[in-house]
Amino acid sequence: MTALVVLAILITTGVSVVAATVAGFRFPSHTATFRCKIRPVAVAGARQHRWPRRRSRAAWVHDVLLVRTGPVLVGLRALAVSTPEKPLRDTRPGEVSGLSTRAVALVIRLDDGALVEVATAARHRTQLVGPFLAAAIPGLGHGPRERRNLGR
């Protein structure tokens, strides 16, 4: 009898884990997503953060980067992006593991002022830059800065 109770508990737990995995948040099939890794950019004089071991899946919705993490306990972060801080760059071999032999990275400034770096496989460069396509053009200079409106 005890063995049947333990077996029933194990089966129920297994079914629950499978159901949670299947029912986890997924991007709609028509949305262009890409696998990526995200890390904060270190402030001047501090050590650079390491790239995380786990990959995430991301998609652009206007100027917001939605990042899905976790296979079972799914997390969703919305990164409101102000502008790319630097142009797209090729990473060094072995710098970012788990994406591709050739990876690219982009430093973006969020609306709250924080800087994060997003890396993905080189074949997904257009998905990475999203609405900021000019960041993917190498050698492109910075545009003019907007002047503050002084009420005139």
PDB file of C-alpha atoms in Angstrom:
ATOM      1  CA  MET A   1       0.000   0.000   0.000  1.00  0.00           C
ATOM      2  CA  THR A   2       2.822   2.413   0.897  1.00  0.00           C
ATOM      3  CA  ALA A   3       4.524   1.641  -2.408  1.00  0.00           C
ATOM      4  CA  LEU A   4       1.338   2.605  -4.299  1.00  0.00           C
ATOM      5  CA  VAL A   5       1.102   5.935  -2.449  1.00  0.00           C
ATOM      6  CA  VAL A   6       4.762   6.737  -3.204  1.00  0.00           C
ATOM      7  CA  LEU A   7       4.263   5.735  -6.858  1.00  0.00           C
ATOM      8  CA  ALA A   8       1.160   7.943  -7.106  1.00  0.00           C
ATOM      9  CA  ILE A   9       3.067  10.898  -5.637  1.00  0.00           C
ATOM     10  CA  LEU A  10       5.971  10.387  -8.077  1.00  0.00           C
ATOM     11  CA  ILE A  11       3.627  10.164 -11.067  1.00  0.00           C
ATOM     12  CA  THR A  12       1.721  13.281  -9.968  1.00  0.00           C
ATOM     13  CA  THR A  13       4.970  15.201  -9.506  1.00  0.00           C
ATOM     14  CA  GLY A  14       6.261  14.086 -12.903  1.00  0.00           C
ATOM     15  CA  VAL A  15       3.041  15.093 -14.656  1.00  0.00           C
ATOM     16  CA  SER A  16       3.120  18.482 -12.876  1.00  0.00           C
ATOM     17  CA  VAL A  17       6.685  19.177 -14.027  1.00  0.00           C
ATOM     18  CA  VAL A  18       5.857  18.256 -17.632  1.00  0.00           C
ATOM     19  CA  ALA A  19       2.699  20.398 -17.540  1.00  0.00           C
ATOM     20  CA  ALA A  20       4.625  23.378 -16.148  1.00  0.00           C
ATOM     21  CA  THR A  21       7.240  23.028 -18.878  1.00  0.00           C
ATOM     22  CA  VAL A  22       4.658  22.832 -21.658  1.00  0.00           C
ATOM     23  CA  ALA A  23       2.478  25.599 -20.223  1.00  0.00           C
ATOM     24  CA  GLY A  24       5.404  27.989 -19.665  1.00  0.00           C
ATOM     25  CA  PHE A  25       5.391  31.324 -21.446  1.00  0.00           C
ATOM     26  CA  ARG A  26       6.232  30.990 -25.122  1.00  0.00           C
ATOM     27  CA  PHE A  27       6.553  33.695 -27.704  1.00  0.00           C
ATOM     28  CA  PRO A  28       3.925  33.554 -30.452  1.00  0.00           C
ATOM     29  CA  SER A  29       5.056  31.583 -33.510  1.00  0.00           C
ATOM     30  CA  HIS A  30       4.954  34.657 -35.771  1.00  0.00           C
ATOM     31  CA  THR A  31       7.380  36.584 -33.510  1.00  0.00           C
ATOM     32  CA  ALA A  32      11.043  36.596 -34.550  1.00  0.00           C
ATOM     33  CA  THR A  33      13.013  35.412 -31.523  1.00  0.00           C
ATOM     34  CA  PHE A  34      16.688  34.687 -30.951  1.00  0.00           C
ATOM     35  CA  ARG A  35      18.817  32.926 -28.344  1.00  0.00           C
ATOM     36  CA  CYS A  36      21.003  35.311 -26.393  1.00  0.00           C
ATOM     37  CA  LYS A  37      22.991  35.974 -23.257  1.00  0.00           C
ATOM     38  CA  ILE A  38      22.728  39.216 -21.300  1.00  0.00           C
ATOM     39  CA  ARG A  39      25.105  40.764 -18.786  1.00  0.00           C
ATOM     40  CA  PRO A  40      25.357  44.168 -17.105  1.00  0.00           C
ATOM     41  CA  VAL A  41      28.162  46.438 -18.303  1.00  0.00           C
ATOM     42  CA  ALA A  42      30.690  47.282 -15.615  1.00  0.00           C
ATOM     43  CA  VAL A  43      31.194  50.885 -14.607  1.00  0.00           C
ATOM     44  CA  ALA A  44      34.584  52.486 -15.265  1.00  0.00           C
ATOM     45  CA  GLY A  45      37.323  50.921 -13.164  1.00  0.00           C
ATOM     46  CA  ALA A  46      35.325  47.824 -12.154  1.00  0.00           C
ATOM     47  CA  ARG A  47      35.808  44.260 -13.369  1.00  0.00           C
ATOM     48  CA  GLN A  48      33.602  43.219 -16.267  1.00  0.00           C
ATOM     49  CA  HIS A  49      30.847  40.751 -15.407  1.00  0.00           C
ATOM     50  CA  ARG A  50      31.137  37.245 -16.860  1.00  0.00           C
ATOM     51  CA  TRP A  51      28.656  36.003 -19.432  1.00  0.00           C
ATOM     52  CA  PRO A  52      25.985  33.797 -17.818  1.00  0.00           C
ATOM     53  CA  ARG A  53      26.045  30.057 -18.485  1.00  0.00           C
ATOM     54  CA  ARG A  54      22.374  29.823 -19.407  1.00  0.00           C
ATOM     55  CA  ARG A  55      20.912  31.158 -22.604  1.00  0.00           C
ATOM     56  CA  SER A  56      17.729  33.164 -22.823  1.00  0.00           C
ATOM     57  CA  ARG A  57      15.289  33.709 -25.664  1.00  0.00           C
ATOM     58  CA  ALA A  58      14.435  37.274 -26.626  1.00  0.00           C
ATOM     59  CA  ALA A  59      12.167  39.212 -28.973  1.00  0.00           C
ATOM     60  CA  TRP A  60      11.704  42.876 -29.760  1.00  0.00           C
ATOM     61  CA  VAL A  61       8.328  44.564 -29.317  1.00  0.00           C
ATOM     62  CA  HIS A  62       8.823  48.130 -30.572  1.00  0.00           C
ATOM     63  CA  ASP A  63      11.741  49.427 -28.455  1.00  0.00           C
ATOM     64  CA  VAL A  64      11.302  46.894 -25.630  1.00  0.00           C
ATOM     65  CA  LEU A  65      13.384  43.723 -25.521  1.00  0.00           C
ATOM     66  CA  LEU A  66      11.376  40.881 -23.959  1.00  0.00           C
ATOM     67  CA  VAL A  67      13.692  38.268 -22.453  1.00  0.00           C
ATOM     68  CA  ARG A  68      12.420  34.804 -21.482  1.00  0.00           C
ATOM     69  CA  THR A  69      14.523  32.789 -19.033  1.00  0.00           C
ATOM     70  CA  GLY A  70      14.218  29.355 -17.483  1.00  0.00           C
ATOM     71  CA  PRO A  71      12.923  26.083 -18.910  1.00  0.00           C
ATOM     72  CA  VAL A  72      10.551  25.180 -16.026  1.00  0.00           C
ATOM     73  CA  LEU A  73      10.292  28.239 -13.802  1.00  0.00           C
ATOM     74  CA  VAL A  74       9.803  30.715 -16.599  1.00  0.00           C
ATOM     75  CA  GLY A  75      10.761  34.330 -16.063  1.00  0.00           C
ATOM     76  CA  LEU A  76      10.000  37.225 -18.374  1.00  0.00           C
ATOM     77  CA  ARG A  77      11.854  40.543 -18.214  1.00  0.00           C
ATOM     78  CA  ALA A  78      10.969  43.603 -20.220  1.00  0.00           C
ATOM     79  CA  LEU A  79      13.983  45.797 -20.973  1.00  0.00           C
ATOM     80  CA  ALA A  80      12.867  49.240 -22.162  1.00  0.00           C
ATOM     81  CA  VAL A  81      15.710  50.335 -24.428  1.00  0.00           C
ATOM     82  CA  SER A  82      16.627  53.961 -24.953  1.00  0.00           C
ATOM     83  CA  THR A  83      19.397  53.573 -27.540  1.00  0.00           C
ATOM     84  CA  PRO A  84      22.361  51.402 -28.517  1.00  0.00           C
ATOM     85  CA  GLU A  85      25.445  52.760 -26.784  1.00  0.00           C
ATOM     86  CA  LYS A  86      28.021  51.324 -29.204  1.00  0.00           C
ATOM     87  CA  PRO A  87      27.841  49.708 -32.636  1.00  0.00           C
ATOM     88  CA  LEU A  88      27.506  45.949 -32.983  1.00  0.00           C
ATOM     89  CA  ARG A  89      30.812  44.160 -32.352  1.00  0.00           C
ATOM     90  CA  ASP A  90      32.219  40.722 -33.077  1.00  0.00           C
ATOM     91  CA  THR A  91      33.172  38.877 -29.907  1.00  0.00           C
ATOM     92  CA  ARG A  92      36.526  37.208 -29.407  1.00  0.00           C
ATOM     93  CA  PRO A  93      36.676  33.436 -29.990  1.00  0.00           C
ATOM     94  CA  GLY A  94      35.607  31.676 -26.793  1.00  0.00           C
ATOM     95  CA  GLU A  95      34.343  34.886 -25.131  1.00  0.00           C
ATOM     96  CA  VAL A  96      30.702  33.816 -25.213  1.00  0.00           C
ATOM     97  CA  SER A  97      30.051  30.081 -25.059  1.00  0.00           C
ATOM     98  CA  GLY A  98      26.880  28.244 -25.982  1.00  0.00           C
ATOM     99  CA  LEU A  99      25.673  30.512 -28.773  1.00  0.00           C
ATOM    100  CA  SER A 100      27.836  29.818 -31.823  1.00  0.00           C
ATOM    101  CA  THR A 101      31.460  29.760 -32.891  1.00  0.00           C
ATOM    102  CA  ARG A 102      30.884  33.314 -34.149  1.00  0.00           C
ATOM    103  CA  ALA A 103      28.938  35.621 -31.856  1.00  0.00           C
ATOM    104  CA  VAL A 104      28.150  39.328 -31.911  1.00  0.00           C
ATOM    105  CA  ALA A 105      27.373  41.655 -29.016  1.00  0.00           C
ATOM    106  CA  LEU A 106      25.583  44.966 -28.607  1.00  0.00           C
ATOM    107  CA  VAL A 107      25.748  47.374 -25.666  1.00  0.00           C
ATOM    108  CA  ILE A 108      22.392  49.056 -25.084  1.00  0.00           C
ATOM    109  CA  ARG A 109      21.301  51.796 -22.712  1.00  0.00           C
ATOM    110  CA  LEU A 110      18.037  51.150 -20.917  1.00  0.00           C
ATOM    111  CA  ASP A 111      15.487  53.846 -20.110  1.00  0.00           C
ATOM    112  CA  ASP A 112      16.625  53.829 -16.477  1.00  0.00           C
ATOM    113  CA  GLY A 113      20.219  54.638 -17.554  1.00  0.00           C
ATOM    114  CA  ALA A 114      21.688  51.170 -16.958  1.00  0.00           C
ATOM    115  CA  LEU A 115      23.936  49.585 -19.590  1.00  0.00           C
ATOM    116  CA  VAL A 116      23.596  45.939 -20.586  1.00  0.00           C
ATOM    117  CA  GLU A 117      25.369  43.889 -23.222  1.00  0.00           C
ATOM    118  CA  VAL A 118      23.442  41.358 -25.279  1.00  0.00           C
ATOM    119  CA  ALA A 119      25.211  38.633 -27.295  1.00  0.00           C
ATOM    120  CA  THR A 120      23.839  36.233 -29.887  1.00  0.00           C
ATOM    121  CA  ALA A 121      25.016  34.101 -32.796  1.00  0.00           C
ATOM    122  CA  ALA A 122      26.275  36.160 -35.746  1.00  0.00           C
ATOM    123  CA  ARG A 123      23.514  34.821 -37.991  1.00  0.00           C
ATOM    124  CA  HIS A 124      20.953  36.557 -35.740  1.00  0.00           C
ATOM    125  CA  ARG A 125      22.528  40.018 -35.958  1.00  0.00           C
ATOM    126  CA  THR A 126      19.437  41.643 -37.496  1.00  0.00           C
ATOM    127  CA  GLN A 127      17.185  40.218 -34.774  1.00  0.00           C
ATOM    128  CA  LEU A 128      19.646  41.458 -32.132  1.00  0.00           C
ATOM    129  CA  VAL A 129      19.627  45.083 -33.277  1.00  0.00           C
ATOM    130  CA  GLY A 130      15.842  45.028 -33.704  1.00  0.00           C
ATOM    131  CA  PRO A 131      14.500  48.529 -34.291  1.00  0.00           C
ATOM    132  CA  PHE A 132      18.022  50.006 -34.129  1.00  0.00           C
ATOM    133  CA  LEU A 133      19.227  48.775 -37.542  1.00  0.00           C
ATOM    134  CA  ALA A 134      21.831  51.528 -37.845  1.00  0.00           C
ATOM    135  CA  ALA A 135      23.782  49.835 -35.012  1.00  0.00           C
ATOM    136  CA  ALA A 136      24.499  46.903 -37.351  1.00  0.00           C
ATOM    137  CA  ILE A 137      26.288  49.081 -39.924  1.00  0.00           C
ATOM    138  CA  PRO A 138      30.033  49.073 -39.203  1.00  0.00           C
ATOM    139  CA  GLY A 139      31.868  52.407 -39.266  1.00  0.00           C
ATOM    140  CA  LEU A 140      28.737  54.517 -38.994  1.00  0.00           C
ATOM    141  CA  GLY A 141      29.354  57.697 -36.991  1.00  0.00           C
ATOM    142  CA  HIS A 142      27.152  59.064 -34.244  1.00  0.00           C
ATOM    143  CA  GLY A 143      24.267  61.294 -35.258  1.00  0.00           C
ATOM    144  CA  PRO A 144      23.817  64.840 -33.981  1.00  0.00           C
ATOM    145  CA  ARG A 145      22.609  65.285 -30.420  1.00  0.00           C
ATOM    146  CA  GLU A 146      19.222  66.846 -29.900  1.00  0.00           C
ATOM    147  CA  ARG A 147      19.205  70.256 -28.269  1.00  0.00           C
ATOM    148  CA  ARG A 148      17.195  70.745 -25.137  1.00  0.00           C
ATOM    149  CA  ASN A 149      13.950  72.612 -25.591  1.00  0.00           C
ATOM    150  CA  LEU A 150      14.291  75.772 -23.508  1.00  0.00           C
ATOM    151  CA  GLY A 151      10.696  76.841 -24.098  1.00  0.00           C
ATOM    152  CA  ARG A 152      11.398  79.193 -26.974  1.00  0.00           C
TER     153      ARG A 152
END
